[in-house]
PDB file of C-alpha atoms in Angstrom:
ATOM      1  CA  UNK A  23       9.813 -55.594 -13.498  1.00 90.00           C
ATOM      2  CA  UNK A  24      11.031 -52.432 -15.716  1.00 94.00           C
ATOM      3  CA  UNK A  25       7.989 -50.343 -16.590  1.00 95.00           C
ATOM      4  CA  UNK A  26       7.596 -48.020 -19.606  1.00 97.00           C
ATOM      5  CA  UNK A  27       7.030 -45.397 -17.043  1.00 96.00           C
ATOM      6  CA  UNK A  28      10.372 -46.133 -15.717  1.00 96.00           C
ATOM      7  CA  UNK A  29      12.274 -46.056 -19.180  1.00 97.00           C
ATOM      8  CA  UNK A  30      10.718 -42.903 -20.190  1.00 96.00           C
ATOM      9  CA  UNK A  31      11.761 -40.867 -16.464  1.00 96.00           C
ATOM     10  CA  UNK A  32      15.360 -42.412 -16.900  1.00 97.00           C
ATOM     11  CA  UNK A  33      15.849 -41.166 -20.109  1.00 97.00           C
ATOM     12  CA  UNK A  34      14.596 -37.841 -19.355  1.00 95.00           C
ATOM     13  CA  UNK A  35      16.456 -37.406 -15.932  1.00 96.00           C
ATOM     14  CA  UNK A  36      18.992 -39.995 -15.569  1.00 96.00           C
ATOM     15  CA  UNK A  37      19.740 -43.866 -16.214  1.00 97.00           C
ATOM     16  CA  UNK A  38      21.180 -46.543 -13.537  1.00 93.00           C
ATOM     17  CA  UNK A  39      24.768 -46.637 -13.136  1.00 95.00           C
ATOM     18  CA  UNK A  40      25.769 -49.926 -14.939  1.00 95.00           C
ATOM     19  CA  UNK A  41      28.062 -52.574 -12.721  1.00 91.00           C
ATOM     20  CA  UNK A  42      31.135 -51.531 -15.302  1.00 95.00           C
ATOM     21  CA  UNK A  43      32.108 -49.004 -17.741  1.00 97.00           C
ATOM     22  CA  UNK A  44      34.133 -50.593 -20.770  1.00 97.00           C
ATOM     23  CA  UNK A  45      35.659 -47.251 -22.743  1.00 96.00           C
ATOM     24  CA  UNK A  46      37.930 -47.518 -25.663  1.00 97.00           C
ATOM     25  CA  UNK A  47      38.921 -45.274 -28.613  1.00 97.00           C
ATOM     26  CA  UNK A  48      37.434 -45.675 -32.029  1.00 96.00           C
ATOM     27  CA  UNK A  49      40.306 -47.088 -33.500  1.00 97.00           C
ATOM     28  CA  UNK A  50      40.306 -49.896 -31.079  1.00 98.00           C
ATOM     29  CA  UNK A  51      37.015 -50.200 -31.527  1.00 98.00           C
ATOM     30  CA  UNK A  52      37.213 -50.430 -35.370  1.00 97.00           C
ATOM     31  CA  UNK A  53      39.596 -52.869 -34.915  1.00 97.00           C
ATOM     32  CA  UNK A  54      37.229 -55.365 -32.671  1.00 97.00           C
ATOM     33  CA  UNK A  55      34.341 -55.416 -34.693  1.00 98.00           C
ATOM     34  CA  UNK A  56      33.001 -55.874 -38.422  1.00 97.00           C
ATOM     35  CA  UNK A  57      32.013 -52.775 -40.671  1.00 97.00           C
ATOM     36  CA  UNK A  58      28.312 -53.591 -40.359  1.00 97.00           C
ATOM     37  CA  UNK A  59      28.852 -54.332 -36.067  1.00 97.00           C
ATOM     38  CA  UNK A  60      30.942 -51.011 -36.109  1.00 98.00           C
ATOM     39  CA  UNK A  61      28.246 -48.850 -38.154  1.00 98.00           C
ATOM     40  CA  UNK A  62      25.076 -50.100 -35.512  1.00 98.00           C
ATOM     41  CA  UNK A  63      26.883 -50.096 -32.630  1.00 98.00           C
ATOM     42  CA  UNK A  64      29.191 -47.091 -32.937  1.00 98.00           C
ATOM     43  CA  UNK A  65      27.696 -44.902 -35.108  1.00 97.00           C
ATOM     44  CA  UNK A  66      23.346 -45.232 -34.236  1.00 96.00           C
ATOM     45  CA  UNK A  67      22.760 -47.671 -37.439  1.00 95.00           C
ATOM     46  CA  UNK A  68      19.931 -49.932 -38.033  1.00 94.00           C
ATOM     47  CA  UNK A  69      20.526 -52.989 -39.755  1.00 96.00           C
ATOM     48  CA  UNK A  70      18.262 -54.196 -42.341  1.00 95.00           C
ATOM     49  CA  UNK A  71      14.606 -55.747 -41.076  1.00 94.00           C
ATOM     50  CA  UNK A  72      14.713 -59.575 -41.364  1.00 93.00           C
ATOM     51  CA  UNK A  73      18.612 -59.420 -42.180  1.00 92.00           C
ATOM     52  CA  UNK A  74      19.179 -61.979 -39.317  1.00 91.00           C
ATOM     53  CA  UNK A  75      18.583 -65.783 -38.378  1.00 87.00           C
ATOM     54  CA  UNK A  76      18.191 -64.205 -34.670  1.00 88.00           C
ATOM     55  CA  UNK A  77      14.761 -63.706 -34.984  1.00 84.00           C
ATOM     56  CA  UNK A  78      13.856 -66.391 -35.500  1.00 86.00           C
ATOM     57  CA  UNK A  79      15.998 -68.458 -33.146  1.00 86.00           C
ATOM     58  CA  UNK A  80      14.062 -69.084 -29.917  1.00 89.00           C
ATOM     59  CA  UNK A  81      16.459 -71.255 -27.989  1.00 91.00           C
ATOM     60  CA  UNK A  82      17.173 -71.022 -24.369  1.00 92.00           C
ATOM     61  CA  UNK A  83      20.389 -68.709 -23.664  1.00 94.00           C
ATOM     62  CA  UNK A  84      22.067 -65.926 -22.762  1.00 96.00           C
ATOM     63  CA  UNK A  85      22.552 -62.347 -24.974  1.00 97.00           C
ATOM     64  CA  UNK A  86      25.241 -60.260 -25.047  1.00 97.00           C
ATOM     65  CA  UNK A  87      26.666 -57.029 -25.650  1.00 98.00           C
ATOM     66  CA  UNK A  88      28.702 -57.666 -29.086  1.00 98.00           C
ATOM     67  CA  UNK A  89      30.883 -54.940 -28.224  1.00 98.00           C
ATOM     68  CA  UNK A  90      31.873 -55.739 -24.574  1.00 98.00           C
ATOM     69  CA  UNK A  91      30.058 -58.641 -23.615  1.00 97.00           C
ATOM     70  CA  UNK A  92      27.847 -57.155 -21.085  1.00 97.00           C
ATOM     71  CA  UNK A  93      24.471 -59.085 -20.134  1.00 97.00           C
ATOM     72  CA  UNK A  94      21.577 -58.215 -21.808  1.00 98.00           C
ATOM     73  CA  UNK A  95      18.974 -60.381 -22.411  1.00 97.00           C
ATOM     74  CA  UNK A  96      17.579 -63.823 -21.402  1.00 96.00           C
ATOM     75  CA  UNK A  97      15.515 -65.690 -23.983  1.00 95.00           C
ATOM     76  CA  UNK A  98      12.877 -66.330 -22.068  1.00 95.00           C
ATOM     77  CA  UNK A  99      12.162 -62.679 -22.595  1.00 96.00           C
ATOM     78  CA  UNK A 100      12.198 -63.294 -26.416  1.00 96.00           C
ATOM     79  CA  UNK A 101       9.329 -63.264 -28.850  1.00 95.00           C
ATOM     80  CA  UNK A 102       8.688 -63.312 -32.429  1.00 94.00           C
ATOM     81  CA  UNK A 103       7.250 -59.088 -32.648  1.00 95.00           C
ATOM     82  CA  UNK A 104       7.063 -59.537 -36.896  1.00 93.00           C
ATOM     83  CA  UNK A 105       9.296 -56.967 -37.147  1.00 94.00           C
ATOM     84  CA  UNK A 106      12.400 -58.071 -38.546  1.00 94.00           C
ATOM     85  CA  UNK A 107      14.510 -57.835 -35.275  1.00 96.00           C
ATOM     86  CA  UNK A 108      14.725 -60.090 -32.179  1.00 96.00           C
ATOM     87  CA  UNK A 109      12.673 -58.566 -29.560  1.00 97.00           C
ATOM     88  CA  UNK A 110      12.794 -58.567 -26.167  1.00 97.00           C
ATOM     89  CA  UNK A 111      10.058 -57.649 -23.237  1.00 97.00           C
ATOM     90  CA  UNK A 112      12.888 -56.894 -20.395  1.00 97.00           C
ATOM     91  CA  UNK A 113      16.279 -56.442 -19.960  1.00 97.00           C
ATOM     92  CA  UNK A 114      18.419 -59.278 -17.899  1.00 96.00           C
ATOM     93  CA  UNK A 115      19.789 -56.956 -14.998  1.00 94.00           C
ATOM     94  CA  UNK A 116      18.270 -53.478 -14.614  1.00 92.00           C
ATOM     95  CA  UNK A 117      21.282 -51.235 -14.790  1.00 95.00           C
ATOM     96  CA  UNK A 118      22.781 -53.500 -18.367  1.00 97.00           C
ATOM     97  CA  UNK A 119      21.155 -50.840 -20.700  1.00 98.00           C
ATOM     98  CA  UNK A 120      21.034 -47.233 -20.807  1.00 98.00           C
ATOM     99  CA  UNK A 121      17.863 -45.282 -22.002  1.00 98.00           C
ATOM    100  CA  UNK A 122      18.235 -42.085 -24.509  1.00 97.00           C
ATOM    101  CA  UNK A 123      15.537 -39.749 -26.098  1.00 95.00           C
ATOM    102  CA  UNK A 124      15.941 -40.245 -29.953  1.00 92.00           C
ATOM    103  CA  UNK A 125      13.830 -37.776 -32.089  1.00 89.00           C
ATOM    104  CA  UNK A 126      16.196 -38.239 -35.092  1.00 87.00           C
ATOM    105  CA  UNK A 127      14.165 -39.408 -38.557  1.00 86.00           C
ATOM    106  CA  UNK A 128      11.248 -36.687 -37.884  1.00 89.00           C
ATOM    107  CA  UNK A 129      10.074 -38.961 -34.652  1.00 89.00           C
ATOM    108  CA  UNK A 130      10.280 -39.245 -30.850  1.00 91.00           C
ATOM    109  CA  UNK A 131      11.566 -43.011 -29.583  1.00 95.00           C
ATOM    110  CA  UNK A 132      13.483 -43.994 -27.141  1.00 97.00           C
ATOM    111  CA  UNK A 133      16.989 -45.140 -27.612  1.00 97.00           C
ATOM    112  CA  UNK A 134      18.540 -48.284 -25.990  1.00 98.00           C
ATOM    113  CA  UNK A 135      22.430 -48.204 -25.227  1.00 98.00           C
ATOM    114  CA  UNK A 136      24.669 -50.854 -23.500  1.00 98.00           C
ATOM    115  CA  UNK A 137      24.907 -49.117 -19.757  1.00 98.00           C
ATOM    116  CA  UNK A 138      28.826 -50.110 -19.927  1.00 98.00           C
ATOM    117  CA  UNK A 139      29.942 -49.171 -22.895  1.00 98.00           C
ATOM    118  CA  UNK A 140      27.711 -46.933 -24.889  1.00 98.00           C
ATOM    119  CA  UNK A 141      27.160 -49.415 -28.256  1.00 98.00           C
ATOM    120  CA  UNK A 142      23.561 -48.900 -29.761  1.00 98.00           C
ATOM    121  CA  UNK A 143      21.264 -51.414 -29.473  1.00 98.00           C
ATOM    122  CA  UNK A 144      17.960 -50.094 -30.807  1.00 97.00           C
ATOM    123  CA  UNK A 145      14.875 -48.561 -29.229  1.00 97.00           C
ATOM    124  CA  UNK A 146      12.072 -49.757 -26.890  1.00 98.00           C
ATOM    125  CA  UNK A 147       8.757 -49.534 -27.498  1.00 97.00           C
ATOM    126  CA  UNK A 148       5.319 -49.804 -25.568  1.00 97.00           C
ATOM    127  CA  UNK A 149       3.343 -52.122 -27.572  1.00 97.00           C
ATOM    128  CA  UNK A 150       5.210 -55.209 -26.170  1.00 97.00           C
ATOM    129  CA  UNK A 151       3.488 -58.556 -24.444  1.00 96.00           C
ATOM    130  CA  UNK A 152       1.383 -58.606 -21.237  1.00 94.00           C
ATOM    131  CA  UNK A 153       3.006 -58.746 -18.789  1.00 91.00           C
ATOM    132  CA  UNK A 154       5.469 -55.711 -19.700  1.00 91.00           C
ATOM    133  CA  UNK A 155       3.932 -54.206 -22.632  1.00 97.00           C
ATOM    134  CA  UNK A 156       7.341 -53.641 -23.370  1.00 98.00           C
ATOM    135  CA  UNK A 157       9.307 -54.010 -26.938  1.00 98.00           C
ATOM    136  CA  UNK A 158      13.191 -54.144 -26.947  1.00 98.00           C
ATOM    137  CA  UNK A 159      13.626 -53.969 -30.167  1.00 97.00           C
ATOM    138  CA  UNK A 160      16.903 -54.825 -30.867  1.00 98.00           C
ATOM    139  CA  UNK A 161      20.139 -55.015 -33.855  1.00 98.00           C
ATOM    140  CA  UNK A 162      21.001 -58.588 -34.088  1.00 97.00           C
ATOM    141  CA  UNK A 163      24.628 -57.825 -35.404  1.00 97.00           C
ATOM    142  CA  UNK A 164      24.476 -55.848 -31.596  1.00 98.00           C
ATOM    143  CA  UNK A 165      24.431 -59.048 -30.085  1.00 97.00           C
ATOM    144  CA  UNK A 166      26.158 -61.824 -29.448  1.00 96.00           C
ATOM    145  CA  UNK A 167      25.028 -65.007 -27.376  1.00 93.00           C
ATOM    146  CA  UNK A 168      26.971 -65.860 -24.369  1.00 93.00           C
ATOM    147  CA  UNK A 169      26.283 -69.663 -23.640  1.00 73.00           C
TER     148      UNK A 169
END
């Protein structure tokens, strides 16, 4: 089980090499995805708090990687935070996402990245659930469900 402990040393000195890397140019990726998909994933967006059904859909499954596909999450892992964006207390595999200091917008967080191909996700936070503690607070329009 992933510890905040753990996400804070890996983004400070190094995250898990991810099972696949999945590298294209902007174009293509312009191409691939909506405007609003494009502007979280490729260029560190945030979309809009309560924007989504997502959060509110607690249903068993599989999550996604919008942009590649990757495995992310399980829904067991999901709750209902109250923040506006699904939320997660661990990642499906360990190496899936990739962990990044973020002290843009005058604050220090912790950035979460797809491990294979670089889209934003959102950040993590350590005011999650027992047993974790842990908040993966994620973009919706970053995910897509796989099942």
């Amino acid at each position: 089980m992933l510890t905040w402990q753990e996400i804070v040393t890996r983004s400070e000195q190094g995250n898990v090499a991810p099972r696949q890397r999945v590298e294209k140019t902007d174009q293509q990726w312009q191409s691939q995805l909506s405007d609003e998909q494009y502007r979280v994933t490729r260029q560190k967006g945030t979309e809009r708090a309560f924007s989504s059904g997502m959060c509110n859909l607690f249903e068993p499954g599989l999550y996604g990687c919008v942009c590649c596909g990757t495995l992310l999450f399980d829904a067991n892992e999901k709750f209902d935070s109250g923040t506006g964006w699904p939320s997660f207390t661990q990642p499906a595999e360990d190496s899936a996402i990739a962990y990044h200091k973020d002290t843009s917008h005058g604050m220090t967080r912790i950035e979460t990245t797809c491990a294979s191909c670089d889209a934003h996700l959102g950040h993590v936070f350590p005011d999650g659930p027992p047993p974790t503690g842990l908040r993966f607070c994620m973009n919706a329009v970053a995910l897509q469900k796989l099942d």
